[in-house]
Amino acid sequence: MLQHIGLLLLGCAGGFVFFQIYGLAGLLIAFGLVLFFGALAGFYQRRSKVIDALQRSQKQLHEAQRLARIGSWEVDLVTKEVYWSDELYRIFEIDPTQGSGDYGRFLQTVHPDDRKRVDQAYKNAIESHQPYEIEHRVLTADGRIKQVRERGETVYADDGTPLRSIGTAQDITDIRRMESEMSLLGTAFQHSGEAILISDHENRILTVNPAFTTLTGYTQEEVVGRNPSILSAGRNTPEDYAKMWAAIKQNGYWQGEVWDRRKNGGIYPKWLSISVVFDDEGNVRYYMAHFTDISAERAAEAKLHHMAHHDMLTGLFNRYSLKDRLEHSLAVARRNSGRVALMFIDLDRFKGINDTLGHHVGDELLIEVSQRLHKCVRDSDVVARLGGDEFVIMLTGLEHSSSAATIAEKVLSSVGEPYSIGPHLLYTTPSIGIAIYPMDGNDSEALMKNADAAMYHAKNAGRNNFQFFDAKMNEAALERLGIEHALRLALGREEFRLHFQPVIDIRTGRVASVEALIRWQHPEKGLLAPGLFIGVAEETGLIQPIGEWVFWAACRQLADFRAAGIPDVKMGINISAIQMRSSDLALLAKGGITAHSLAPGDLIFEITESVAMAQPDETVRVLDVLHDMGVTLALDDFGTGYSSLSYLRMFPLDKLKLDRSFVEEIGQDIDGQVICDATIGLAQNLGLQLIAEGVETEEQLDYLKARGCNLVQGYLFSRPIPGDEVMAFIRARNG
Ligand code: C2E
Ligand code: CA
Ligand code: CA
């Protein structure tokens, strides 16, 4: 633009001068000159622009060649003139300042082993009028080898004379190296002993290797596109997997053990490593998981663990794990104020068998003994072998020390049975020593020592018996065992009796009902109160048949009342917790009622409060059935348990029996009296009849009467007495 303004000014200035000198003609000449020079300047300007563009595109071409590592060449086959691009010089590592490239120099750089082939290819191509492509090596001056890919073609004259060849050479050294690395990795992937799984950023499986198929049973086609969770055995929790993914997210890596399921359903533990491959922007591109089956390792570990904790011969726990378990059980017992019994068992005369018949027979015997010991205890108890013929049983969750005696009895009879081993029929008996936490020791050592001492005591006492460490316990346990044995026989021997205690209606003074209370006519000990044997009967399950006996005997007595012309006195029968739980009381009641033509309301079933409240839902169900039948229901020992008012309202009760302990308080303790008052009030509010138990004094009677209690039972009127006596009592009272 400036040039144009310059020319215009120059033209104007020139025109003015010529005008001054030559007039109008001069002015025209001046403008002609201006136009001529302007056109000339425009031509040169355009030419330099074209040259600029040419240079720029040549530069770009060089850059492009450098980046792509492609050089180009051209040979004029007529003039033999050669052109090599900069990149070509670089690829063949020829210094352009040392003379321009030519075919000879080019061939020199080709690896000697490839030279002939390359030369041939070029010449063939010219001859055959075909473009060519060839890969060959280049051997550089300093001995490095490069890979080059050549492409070329020739231009011909109409008569077929070759005019010029053009071509490119590309340095593919890096590409080839990468390819061979890739193929190496591919081979590793294919032949790896570890299963490998690659999934995309959404964890869809992209590919798996053959080891994966071998391990899981799934082929590549079956899993591609699916989530690896199809492999899961469902043993790990969702929290486990959440933790795993959190670690992968945070560290890009995780490894650990998980349980998978094979296609055929078998589950196995695997050691899994997962790593994340990110793209350039830092986004997840792939997840690479590799894993191995470690079930063999786990099995070996388990076997080692078993060997370390068990006795090789019998498979029982060994001394080491016994101590472990004992300490654990003691810790639990300390917390729950529980008991733990430790029972040392030594086989009598075992040494003799071993010495005379050989170790093999001895071993067989020990195995058999261990199996029998197992059968004597619950699964939660521990049976161990200390070595030789010494065994230990550890019992937990004992209610009574005497339960240990019951187990010891079982062991005595089971181990004492004959053994048939090979051709031999063998006999052995156990000597058993028992120590109990917390009475006989506070820690494992003291208990082991004392159980051992008790066992020696058993040996000295003539073998084939058991001894408690504490002699007093021996007596108690033996007594209880004695009761248990005798109780089993008592029903058959008809040793049970029923006594009856009258319940008096305060207002009328008449007998409203009687309560049947069991007694045991023991052959040696005389008449026993229920407190001495009901507990054992409940523990051994004997309460079931005994309870039925009581029921039938009570019904018979009631029938006798009716037959003797006593129409309105009812019969109270105590029902144990075990009966509530396991027998069909309704069926029993129906049987008695029909057999003796009784009115259902004449039977009062007494259920203790603690039982009712311990299993309220079950109780409601049972009581509803009985109530619908018309049986009268009483809640016994009321006030001793923790009744919930809502349940009290739900139970279809007719009567509450105020426990003796409250009646005892009357006139003694203001608190007891308050509770007594409250209970009476409660019964009245619930619309229930109240029976006060254990009324022994006139004072108690007056007090209860004043509070509106209408039924009483106690020594003040009568102790529990046999059937004929109670009948006489009723006659005297009721007229
Ligand atoms: P329970 O059902 O609370 O029976 C009342 C107990 O209080 C009876 O004791 C009775 O003799 C006693 N007794 C009654 N009046 C007085 C009194 O004025 N003073 C004192 N000190 N005691 C009095 P027993 O006969 O020894 O029965 C004890 C427990 O044995 C009964 O308590 C009951 O729970 C249970 N029982 C009795 N017979 C049977 C039965 O046939 N089956 C079941 N499952 N349990 C029974
Ligand atoms: Ca009772
Ligand atoms: Ca009672």
mmCIF file of C-alpha atoms and ligand atoms in Angstrom, residues 636-637 659 693, ligand 3:
data_model
loop_
_atom_site.group_PDB
_atom_site.id
_atom_site.type_symbol
_atom_site.label_atom_id
_atom_site.label_comp_id
_atom_site.label_asym_id
_atom_site.label_seq_id
_atom_site.Cartn_x
_atom_site.Cartn_y
_atom_site.Cartn_z
ATOM 1 C CA ASP A 636 -48.746 -69.784 90.086
ATOM 2 C CA ASP A 637 -46.066 -68.138 92.261
ATOM 3 C CA ASP A 659 -46.649 -66.368 96.229
ATOM 4 C CA GLU A 693 -50.646 -69.192 99.371
HETATM 5 CA CA CA B 3 -47.006 -71.501 94.473
#
